[in-house]
Amino acid sequence: KRHKFWETQPVGQFKDLGDTTLPEGPIEPPTPVSEVKQEPYNLPSPYEWVTCDIDSEEVCAEVYNLLTNNYVEDDENMFRFNYSKEFLRWALRPPGYFKSWHIGVRVKTSKKLVAFITGIPAKIRVRDDVVVMAEVNFLCVHKKLRSKRLAPVMIKEVTRRVHLENIWQAAYTAGIVLPTPVTTCQYWHRSLNPKKLIDVGFSRLGARMTMSRTIKLYKLPDQTITPGFRKMEPHDVPAVTRLLRNYLKQFVVAPDFDENDVEHWLLPKEGVVDSYLVESPETHEITDFCSFYTLPSSILGSQNHSILKAAYSYYNVSTKTPLLQLMNDALIVAKMKEFDVFNALDVMENENFLKELKFGPGDGKLHYYLYNYRVKHVLRASELGLVLL
Ligand SMILES: COc1cccc(CC(=N)NC(=O)c2cccnc2OC2CCNCC2)c1
């Protein structure tokens, strides 16, 4: 039976899709925290819950190894996300995070970590309604424990622990269709190192194209071209916060970032997140911003290469520099940093630069979901201003 679990959850149900009488907003009301189930859900007997302290080098390494060997693969099982330990520590410890939301499952006897799921708190605006939600991510069950129905109990457990903090909504993404997407995004890729991408099977040589012609097609300048384009620095946090908050107002769903959030999520971190801005040489005003995060993938079947170095478009704001030129500078910097590919979703205003900057469409889609919050109509990807890691 399809979605046996999801039909029991407060999420938009397929059967409700046509019903415009259902109001936008929370589907179920909050309950008093005292009435939330105090004890963890039952796991099958060989397994036990554990809270993963990712500050611990040893535990962080266990989480890294579980994800490296068992997390999301592309549709053709040629690549698998390979989040770094530094990235995981960044992604899971934003302002106000809860250690109790970093949930693992161990084998009681061997203490082997065999499953993982996380939440982090985030202020998300839906139209005019700012809601503190949990962003749920990194749901991973060891390949050898699939189809044991562990995922539903892990989702119920993270939901229970989120409820204990008096938070009643969540946001998450998936590559599969569940009840019911808020929006569905197409992902796009811009080759930076076409020879390697073709060698490992990520891309194919175009019809009537030679390798040298393909290399020339994707060639980029070896310096950025926008005057005043520079790395973001700590003293830029207030100006970038103002710029980003104002820009994100136009989207139906978007993060409600304050300066602490911007400091955590957007200050450059080597090997984790890169962010650049344009400071007007005349007025010293910050007029534009672009950022991307580092998410390599393991290459599962290549002799010559083991890692695909990928940059993922994060938040970009253009108010003076044309978006096309700003994102071209982002591509130039990514190439200078030896990324092989630059990925982007067709969210926000991205569709205005994707084709022009020689992005090609990916072979899959990313669906966005809200838990316990109904959005009246499915949104266009361009109405979405939220990028999850
Ligand atoms: C190239 O290596 C891959 C390894 C695993 C999966 C995929 C395909 C895929 N599922 N890609 C995306 O979900 C994706 C494509 C473009 C931008 N962001 C994305 O996902 C982000 C956001 C959701 N969490 C994973 C990272 C590709």
Coordinates of C-alpha atoms and ligand atoms in Angstrom, one line a residue:
K1 CA 0.0 0.0 0.0
R2 CA 1.5 3.3 -1.0
H3 CA 2.3 5.9 1.7
K4 CA 0.9 3.6 4.5
F5 CA 2.8 5.8 7.0
W6 CA 2.3 9.3 5.4
E7 CA -1.5 8.8 5.3
T8 CA -1.3 8.8 9.1
Q9 CA 0.6 12.1 9.4
P10 CA -0.6 15.8 9.4
V11 CA 0.6 16.5 5.9
G12 CA -1.4 17.6 2.8
Q13 CA -3.0 14.4 1.6
F14 CA -3.4 13.8 -2.1
K15 CA -7.2 13.3 -1.6
D16 CA -7.4 16.9 -0.3
L17 CA -5.6 18.4 -3.3
G18 CA -8.8 19.8 -4.9
D19 CA -10.4 21.0 -1.7
T20 CA -9.9 24.8 -1.7
T21 CA -12.1 25.1 1.5
L22 CA -9.2 23.8 3.6
P23 CA -7.4 26.8 5.2
E24 CA -3.7 27.6 4.7
G25 CA -1.7 27.1 7.9
P26 CA -1.2 24.4 10.6
I27 CA -3.2 21.2 10.0
E28 CA -3.2 20.1 13.7
P29 CA -3.1 22.4 16.7
P30 CA -0.1 22.2 19.2
T31 CA -0.6 20.1 22.2
P32 CA 0.7 20.9 25.7
V33 CA 4.3 19.7 25.9
S34 CA 3.3 17.8 29.0
E35 CA 1.1 15.6 26.9
V36 CA 3.8 14.7 24.3
K37 CA 4.9 11.1 24.6
Q38 CA 7.8 11.3 27.1
E39 CA 9.6 8.1 26.2
P40 CA 11.2 7.2 22.9
Y41 CA 9.3 5.1 20.3
N42 CA 9.9 1.3 20.3
L43 CA 12.7 0.1 18.0
P44 CA 13.0 -3.6 16.9
S45 CA 14.7 -5.4 19.7
P46 CA 18.3 -5.6 18.4
Y47 CA 18.5 -1.8 18.2
E48 CA 18.6 1.2 20.6
W49 CA 18.4 4.9 20.3
V50 CA 21.4 7.1 20.8
T51 CA 21.9 10.9 20.7
C52 CA 24.9 11.6 18.5
D53 CA 27.3 14.1 20.0
I54 CA 28.8 15.4 16.8
D55 CA 31.2 17.6 18.8
S56 CA 32.9 14.2 19.5
E57 CA 35.5 13.4 16.9
E58 CA 34.7 9.7 17.3
V59 CA 30.9 10.1 16.9
C60 CA 31.2 12.5 14.1
A61 CA 33.5 10.0 12.3
E62 CA 30.8 7.3 12.8
V63 CA 28.1 9.6 11.4
Y64 CA 30.4 10.5 8.5
N65 CA 31.1 6.8 7.7
L66 CA 27.5 5.8 7.9
L67 CA 26.5 8.6 5.4
T68 CA 29.5 8.0 3.2
N69 CA 28.5 4.4 2.7
N70 CA 24.7 4.5 2.9
Y71 CA 23.3 7.9 2.1
V72 CA 21.5 9.3 -1.0
E73 CA 22.7 8.1 -4.5
D74 CA 21.7 9.4 -7.9
D75 CA 19.0 7.5 -9.8
E76 CA 21.7 5.5 -11.7
N77 CA 23.6 4.6 -8.5
M78 CA 26.8 6.1 -10.0
F79 CA 27.3 8.8 -7.3
R80 CA 26.6 9.1 -3.5
F81 CA 26.7 12.3 -1.5
N82 CA 29.8 12.5 0.6
Y83 CA 29.2 15.2 3.2
S84 CA 32.4 16.1 5.1
K85 CA 32.7 16.1 8.9
E86 CA 33.3 19.8 8.9
F87 CA 30.1 20.3 6.8
L88 CA 28.1 18.1 9.1
R89 CA 29.2 20.1 12.2
W90 CA 28.2 23.3 10.3
A91 CA 24.9 21.9 9.1
L92 CA 23.8 20.6 12.5
R93 CA 24.9 23.3 14.9
P94 CA 23.1 26.5 13.9
P95 CA 22.0 29.1 16.4
G96 CA 19.6 27.5 18.9
Y97 CA 20.3 23.9 17.9
F98 CA 19.3 20.9 20.0
K99 CA 21.7 18.0 20.5
S100 CA 18.7 15.8 21.2
W101 CA 17.7 16.3 17.6
H102 CA 20.8 14.5 16.3
I103 CA 19.4 11.0 16.5
G104 CA 21.2 7.7 15.9
V105 CA 20.3 4.0 16.0
R106 CA 22.9 1.5 17.2
V107 CA 23.0 -2.3 17.3
K108 CA 22.7 -3.0 21.1
T109 CA 25.5 -5.7 21.0
S110 CA 28.1 -4.3 18.6
K111 CA 27.2 -0.6 19.2
K112 CA 27.5 -0.1 15.5
L113 CA 25.7 3.0 14.2
V114 CA 23.2 1.8 11.6
A115 CA 20.8 4.7 11.2
F116 CA 20.6 8.5 11.6
I117 CA 18.1 11.4 11.3
T118 CA 18.5 15.0 12.3
G119 CA 16.5 18.2 12.9
I120 CA 17.6 21.8 13.3
P121 CA 15.4 24.7 14.3
A122 CA 14.8 27.4 11.7
K123 CA 12.5 30.4 11.4
I124 CA 10.6 29.9 8.1
R125 CA 8.2 32.4 6.7
V126 CA 5.2 31.2 4.7
R127 CA 3.6 34.2 3.1
D128 CA 3.2 36.6 6.2
D129 CA 3.4 33.9 8.8
V130 CA 6.8 33.3 10.5
V131 CA 6.9 29.8 12.0
V132 CA 9.7 28.2 14.0
M133 CA 10.1 24.8 12.2
A134 CA 12.4 21.9 12.3
E135 CA 14.4 21.3 9.2
V136 CA 14.7 17.5 9.0
N137 CA 17.6 16.1 7.1
F138 CA 20.2 13.3 6.8
L139 CA 17.6 10.4 7.2
C140 CA 19.8 7.4 6.5
V141 CA 19.3 3.7 7.2
H142 CA 22.2 1.3 6.6
K143 CA 21.8 -0.5 3.2
K144 CA 21.6 -3.9 5.1
L145 CA 18.6 -2.7 7.2
R146 CA 16.4 -1.4 4.4
S147 CA 12.7 -2.4 4.2
K148 CA 12.6 -3.1 7.9
R149 CA 10.3 -0.1 8.3
L150 CA 12.9 1.8 10.3
A151 CA 12.4 5.1 8.5
P152 CA 8.8 5.6 9.8
V153 CA 9.8 5.1 13.4
M154 CA 12.8 7.4 13.0
I155 CA 10.6 10.1 11.6
K156 CA 8.1 9.6 14.5
E157 CA 11.0 9.8 17.0
V158 CA 12.5 13.1 15.5
T159 CA 8.9 14.4 15.4
R160 CA 8.4 13.5 19.1
R161 CA 11.7 15.2 20.1
V162 CA 10.7 18.3 18.1
H163 CA 7.3 18.4 19.8
L164 CA 9.1 18.2 23.2
E165 CA 10.6 21.6 22.3
N166 CA 7.2 23.0 21.6
I167 CA 7.8 23.1 17.8
W168 CA 5.0 21.8 15.6
Q169 CA 6.0 22.3 12.0
A170 CA 8.9 20.9 9.9
A171 CA 10.4 21.3 6.4
Y172 CA 12.2 18.6 4.4
T173 CA 13.1 17.6 0.9
A174 CA 13.1 14.2 -0.9
G175 CA 13.9 12.9 -4.4
I176 CA 10.6 10.9 -4.3
V177 CA 7.0 12.1 -4.4
L178 CA 5.3 11.8 -1.0
P179 CA 2.0 13.4 0.2
T180 CA 2.2 16.3 -0.8
P181 CA 4.9 18.5 -2.3
V182 CA 4.8 22.2 -1.6
T183 CA 6.8 22.6 -4.8
T184 CA 8.9 20.4 -7.1
C185 CA 12.3 21.7 -8.3
Q186 CA 14.3 20.7 -11.3
Y187 CA 18.0 20.5 -10.7
W188 CA 20.6 21.8 -13.2
H189 CA 24.4 21.3 -13.6
R190 CA 27.0 23.6 -15.0
S191 CA 30.2 21.7 -16.1
L192 CA 33.4 23.3 -14.9
N193 CA 35.7 20.3 -15.6
P194 CA 33.9 18.6 -18.6
K195 CA 36.8 16.2 -19.3
K196 CA 36.5 14.6 -15.8
L197 CA 32.6 14.7 -15.8
I198 CA 32.6 12.8 -19.1
D199 CA 35.3 10.4 -17.9
V200 CA 33.3 9.5 -14.8
G201 CA 29.9 9.3 -16.7
F202 CA 28.3 12.3 -15.0
S203 CA 28.0 14.0 -18.5
R204 CA 28.1 12.7 -22.0
L205 CA 29.9 14.2 -25.0
G206 CA 27.3 16.1 -27.0
A207 CA 26.3 14.9 -30.4
R208 CA 28.7 16.2 -33.1
M209 CA 31.0 17.5 -30.3
T210 CA 34.7 16.7 -29.8
M211 CA 36.3 16.8 -26.4
S212 CA 38.4 19.8 -27.2
R213 CA 35.3 21.6 -28.5
T214 CA 33.5 20.7 -25.3
I215 CA 36.4 22.0 -23.1
K216 CA 36.3 25.3 -25.0
L217 CA 32.5 25.5 -24.7
Y218 CA 32.7 25.5 -20.9
K219 CA 35.9 27.6 -20.6
L220 CA 35.7 30.4 -18.1
P221 CA 38.0 33.5 -17.5
D222 CA 40.6 33.0 -14.8
Q223 CA 39.5 36.1 -12.9
T224 CA 36.1 37.5 -11.8
I225 CA 34.9 40.5 -13.8
T226 CA 32.7 42.5 -11.5
P227 CA 34.5 45.5 -9.9
G228 CA 34.2 45.3 -6.1
F229 CA 33.6 41.5 -6.1
R230 CA 35.2 40.0 -3.0
K231 CA 34.8 37.4 -0.3
M232 CA 32.3 38.1 2.5
E233 CA 34.0 39.0 5.8
P234 CA 32.6 39.2 9.4
H235 CA 32.1 42.9 9.3
D236 CA 29.7 42.5 6.3
V237 CA 27.1 40.5 8.4
P238 CA 24.8 43.4 9.1
A239 CA 24.7 44.6 5.5
V240 CA 24.3 41.1 4.0
T241 CA 21.5 40.5 6.5
R242 CA 19.7 43.6 5.3
L243 CA 20.3 42.8 1.7
L244 CA 19.1 39.1 2.0
R245 CA 16.1 39.8 4.2
N246 CA 14.9 42.4 1.7
Y247 CA 15.5 40.1 -1.2
L248 CA 13.7 37.1 0.3
K249 CA 10.5 39.0 1.0
Q250 CA 9.4 38.3 -2.6
F251 CA 9.1 34.6 -2.1
V252 CA 6.1 32.7 -0.6
V253 CA 8.3 30.4 1.5
A254 CA 11.7 31.6 2.7
P255 CA 14.0 31.6 5.8
D256 CA 13.6 34.5 8.2
F257 CA 17.3 35.1 8.7
D258 CA 18.6 37.4 11.5
E259 CA 22.2 38.5 11.9
N260 CA 23.1 35.4 14.0
D261 CA 21.7 33.1 11.3
V262 CA 23.6 35.0 8.5
E263 CA 26.8 34.8 10.5
H264 CA 26.4 31.0 10.9
W265 CA 25.0 30.1 7.5
L266 CA 26.8 32.6 5.2
L267 CA 30.2 33.5 6.5
P268 CA 32.8 31.7 4.4
K269 CA 34.0 28.4 5.9
E270 CA 36.9 26.6 4.1
G271 CA 35.6 23.5 2.3
V272 CA 32.0 24.1 3.6
V273 CA 30.5 27.3 2.3
D274 CA 31.8 30.1 0.1
S275 CA 30.2 33.6 -0.1
Y276 CA 31.0 36.7 -2.1
L277 CA 29.6 40.1 -2.3
V278 CA 29.9 43.2 -4.5
E279 CA 31.0 46.4 -2.6
S280 CA 30.5 49.4 -4.8
P281 CA 34.0 50.9 -5.3
E282 CA 32.4 54.4 -5.3
T283 CA 29.8 54.2 -2.4
H284 CA 31.1 51.1 -0.5
E285 CA 27.5 50.0 -0.4
I286 CA 27.0 46.2 -0.5
T287 CA 24.8 45.8 -3.6
D288 CA 25.0 42.0 -4.5
F289 CA 25.7 38.7 -2.9
C290 CA 26.3 35.1 -4.0
S291 CA 27.1 31.9 -2.2
F292 CA 27.5 28.2 -2.8
Y293 CA 28.1 25.2 -0.5
T294 CA 30.6 22.3 -0.9
L295 CA 29.1 18.9 -1.2
P296 CA 31.3 16.3 -2.9
S297 CA 30.0 13.0 -4.1
S298 CA 31.7 9.6 -4.1
I299 CA 32.1 8.2 -7.6
L300 CA 31.0 4.6 -7.3
G301 CA 32.3 3.0 -10.5
S302 CA 35.4 4.8 -11.9
Q303 CA 39.0 3.7 -11.9
N304 CA 40.5 7.2 -12.5
H305 CA 38.5 9.3 -9.9
S306 CA 36.9 8.7 -6.6
I307 CA 35.5 12.0 -5.7
L308 CA 33.3 14.5 -7.7
K309 CA 33.9 18.0 -6.3
A310 CA 30.5 19.8 -6.5
A311 CA 29.4 23.3 -5.6
Y312 CA 25.7 23.8 -4.8
S313 CA 24.1 27.3 -5.4
Y314 CA 22.9 28.6 -2.0
Y315 CA 21.6 32.2 -1.6
N316 CA 22.2 34.8 -4.3
V317 CA 21.0 38.5 -4.3
S318 CA 21.5 40.9 -7.2
T319 CA 20.3 44.5 -6.9
K320 CA 22.9 46.4 -9.1
T321 CA 25.1 43.7 -10.8
P322 CA 23.0 41.8 -13.4
L323 CA 22.2 38.3 -12.0
L324 CA 23.8 36.7 -15.0
Q325 CA 27.1 38.5 -14.4
L326 CA 27.0 37.8 -10.7
M327 CA 26.5 34.1 -11.2
N328 CA 29.1 34.0 -13.9
D329 CA 31.6 35.3 -11.3
A330 CA 30.4 32.6 -8.9
L331 CA 31.2 30.0 -11.7
I332 CA 34.6 31.6 -12.2
V333 CA 35.4 31.4 -8.5
A334 CA 34.2 27.8 -8.3
K335 CA 36.4 26.9 -11.2
M336 CA 39.4 28.7 -9.6
K337 CA 38.7 26.5 -6.5
E338 CA 38.8 23.4 -8.7
F339 CA 35.2 22.4 -8.4
D340 CA 34.2 19.9 -11.2
V341 CA 30.5 21.0 -11.4
F342 CA 28.2 23.8 -10.1
N343 CA 24.7 22.6 -9.3
A344 CA 21.6 24.7 -8.9
L345 CA 17.8 24.2 -8.4
D346 CA 15.3 26.3 -10.4
V347 CA 14.2 28.1 -7.3
M348 CA 14.1 31.8 -6.7
E349 CA 15.3 33.7 -9.8
N350 CA 17.7 30.9 -10.9
E351 CA 15.8 30.1 -14.1
N352 CA 16.9 33.5 -15.4
F353 CA 20.5 32.4 -15.6
L354 CA 20.5 28.6 -15.9
K355 CA 20.3 28.3 -19.7
E356 CA 22.3 31.4 -20.5
L357 CA 25.3 30.2 -18.3
K358 CA 25.3 26.8 -19.9
F359 CA 23.7 24.8 -17.2
G360 CA 22.1 21.5 -18.4
P361 CA 19.0 20.0 -16.8
G362 CA 19.7 17.1 -14.3
D363 CA 17.8 13.8 -14.6
G364 CA 15.9 14.2 -11.4
K365 CA 13.7 16.4 -9.3
L366 CA 13.8 17.6 -5.7
H367 CA 10.5 17.9 -3.9
Y368 CA 10.0 20.3 -0.9
Y369 CA 7.6 19.4 1.9
L370 CA 6.1 21.1 5.0
Y371 CA 4.9 19.0 8.0
N372 CA 1.7 20.1 9.7
Y373 CA 1.3 23.2 7.6
R374 CA -1.0 23.3 4.5
V375 CA -0.1 25.6 1.7
K376 CA -3.2 26.3 -0.4
H377 CA -1.7 25.7 -3.9
V378 CA 1.4 23.9 -4.9
L379 CA 4.0 26.6 -5.6
R380 CA 6.0 27.4 -8.6
A381 CA 9.7 26.7 -8.0
S382 CA 10.3 30.4 -8.5
E383 CA 8.1 31.2 -5.5
L384 CA 10.4 29.2 -3.2
G385 CA 13.2 31.0 -1.4
L386 CA 14.5 28.2 0.7
V387 CA 17.6 26.1 0.0
L388 CA 18.2 23.0 2.3
L389 CA 21.5 21.3 2.6
Ligands
LIG1 C1 26.2 14.0 -8.2 O1 26.1 13.1 -7.0 C2 24.8 12.9 -6.6 C3 24.7 12.1 -5.4 C4 23.4 11.8 -4.9 C5 22.3 12.2 -5.6 C6 22.4 13.0 -6.7 C7 21.1 13.5 -7.4 C8 20.3 14.4 -6.4 N1 19.4 13.9 -5.7 N2 20.7 15.7 -6.4 C9 20.0 16.6 -5.6 O2 19.2 16.2 -4.7 C10 20.3 18.0 -5.7 C11 20.6 18.6 -6.9 C12 20.9 19.9 -7.0 C13 20.9 20.7 -5.9 N3 20.6 20.2 -4.7 C14 20.4 18.9 -4.6 O3 20.2 18.3 -3.3 C15 20.7 19.0 -2.2 C16 19.5 19.5 -1.4 C17 18.8 18.3 -0.8 N4 19.7 17.5 0.0 C18 20.8 17.0 -0.8 C19 21.6 18.1 -1.4 C20 23.6 13.4 -7.2

